[in-house]
Amino acid sequence: MLRARFLRLCLFVLSAAFMVAAPVLAQQSSGGRVALVIGNAGYTNVPELKNPKNDSEDIADALRDVGFDVTLQTDLDQAAMLDTLRGFRRRAQKADVSLIYFAGHGIEIDRQNYLLPVDAVLETDSDINFEAVDLDTMIYAASGAEQLSMVIVDACRNNPFEASMKRTNASRAVGRGLIAVEPSKNTLVAYAAKEGTTAADGAGRNSPYAAALIKSLKAPKLEVGLMMRQVRDDVLASTAGRQEPFVYGSLSADKIYLNDPNADAGGTEFVVLDDGVKDVPDTNAGEIVFWKSISEEHAVEELNTYLKLYPNGFFVELARARIKRAGGQVLSPQEPEQRLVPNNPTPDIQVERKLTREETVELQERLSVLGHNLGRADGVAGKRTLSAIRAFERDEQRPILGLASWAVLNALREKVTEPQLVGWRAAQVKRAKPTPPKKVKAKPKSTPKKAAAPKKVVAPKAVAAPKPQAPPKVATPAPTPAPKATPAKKKKLTAGDRQFCAANRQCGTRECKIGSVMKGGRNCRFCARYYERCL
């Protein structure tokens, strides 16, 4: 009896809570419309883009104005981009309309489209597979919505890494702009510039494409296909025909509006109760909605989460009873407050703010003090720096995010003391000083030799008179040698002899001539005949 009364009270409270939450749920009934907006402007290794930050903020505001539940992210590295797309994929599967807008750098390599996070380095063309995000991944993240999945890419700019990127494969083509795609059904992919062309960044607050898109979103009851054609005409007009947007994909004959003022007309209907609602216990509507979402699953983890969030909630005792029934460990009443309010609260840290170059240098130096081999601290959080951060987080049993953030810098400041850092810097300076060249002992100058004393000139002796010579003897002439016999002329070879001699030239080699005629060489059985006919 008591249990039945308790259940009736719970149902009564839930009905009241739904009436209180009616405006929120009515707006979420159009929640079938979710959007993710990403603007990458502050690239680490190439010049910063001017407009993506403005474009993403203004597009996000325009989508909120027409009823979208918008998530805005700016300056994401590769890990953050993939995590954001993974989370949006879960939301898109439950939505009626899902939309992703990306502004930043995008390139095409080997007929494959890639979107660049802010930490991309791209020293070689093969690095694109490990440092960028495939456009197909973004299209997949937006897919699964009931009526429409849409990806808008305002990233058809020139490749900023083209001059510095080494080619590992000469046959691998690096294109201009992006190539065409073939999305699945009920999916549209819109480019700021058609295949093989580039988009302008614009001279004003927004790029020409973003400005035209914001303008068209403000027009109510404009079917999405007609809306994108209107965007195309506006961009062509504002760029004097130099930039032509393009849309890939096909839709059904159903009319789909991104700005539909009647989107809430088919929302959830609520039954308004009488004045007895005033007597409902003071229960938070959010608490009731959360309890309803977990009450049917009886999962110990979710029930304990409820106890942590609402330690004095209306359903605390019921949650504890269900945890005991499932054989789980029930949190004590003091535990939620102890976990929510730590004994030694740390001061607030600016986690979201991007580190300056000087702070990144300090982070790299403190990592080097701990033994991570980073080389020279240059203030650029590249692959080696992020890998060292992940190792540090793993050693310190922190969440492994691999980001150069304020949280990591403050953790390093606690780990590495100032004297350690100063000593490390002094050692680096000492190591960098060039060693003075060794002094070479100068050879003593050789003393000039004294000039030799001139030799005394000896007077020539008197020449004796020549003796009379004897008359010369007449030599008898030697007998003339007999004339040598002239060699016999070679006989004239016939055509058959010439053919035989040419075929058996090996018989005239030294090996054939040594010793017996038939010995001393290979294939010399015709040596004797060769001598007769050819020599």
Coordinates of N, CA and C in Angstrom, one line a residue, residues 89 101 124 143 236 321 327 334 354-356 380 425 440 450 453 470 507 512:
R89 N 28.7 12.9 -33.9 CA 28.1 11.8 -34.6 C 27.0 11.1 -33.8
Y101 N 29.6 23.0 -40.1 CA 30.2 24.1 -40.9 C 31.7 24.2 -40.5
T124 N 56.3 16.3 -45.1 CA 56.2 15.6 -46.3 C 54.8 15.3 -46.7
S143 N 26.3 12.4 -40.8 CA 25.3 11.5 -41.4 C 24.5 10.8 -40.3
L236 N 28.9 34.8 -56.6 CA 29.4 35.1 -57.9 C 29.3 36.7 -58.1
A321 N 18.1 2.1 -2.7 CA 17.5 0.8 -2.6 C 17.8 0.0 -3.9
G327 N 23.2 -5.2 -6.0 CA 24.5 -5.7 -5.5 C 25.6 -4.8 -5.6
Q334 N 27.7 11.4 3.1 CA 28.7 12.5 3.1 C 29.6 12.5 1.8
K354 N 44.9 29.9 -24.9 CA 46.1 29.4 -25.6 C 47.4 29.9 -25.1
L355 N 48.4 29.0 -24.9 CA 49.7 29.4 -24.4 C 50.4 30.4 -25.4
T356 N 51.0 31.4 -24.8 CA 51.9 32.2 -25.7 C 53.1 31.5 -26.1
V380 N 57.2 26.2 -30.3 CA 56.2 25.5 -31.2 C 55.9 24.1 -30.7
R425 N 69.0 25.7 -17.4 CA 69.3 26.8 -18.3 C 70.8 27.2 -18.3
V440 N 98.5 27.8 -30.3 CA 99.6 27.2 -31.0 C 100.9 27.9 -30.7
K450 N 125.2 33.3 -41.0 CA 126.2 34.2 -41.4 C 126.7 33.9 -42.8
A453 N 132.4 33.0 -45.7 CA 133.6 33.8 -46.1 C 134.0 33.5 -47.5
A470 N 152.1 10.5 -81.2 CA 152.5 9.5 -82.2 C 151.5 9.5 -83.3
C507 N 93.3 -20.6 -82.5 CA 94.5 -21.4 -82.7 C 95.7 -20.6 -82.8
C512 N 98.1 -22.0 -77.6 CA 98.1 -23.0 -78.7 C 99.5 -23.2 -79.2

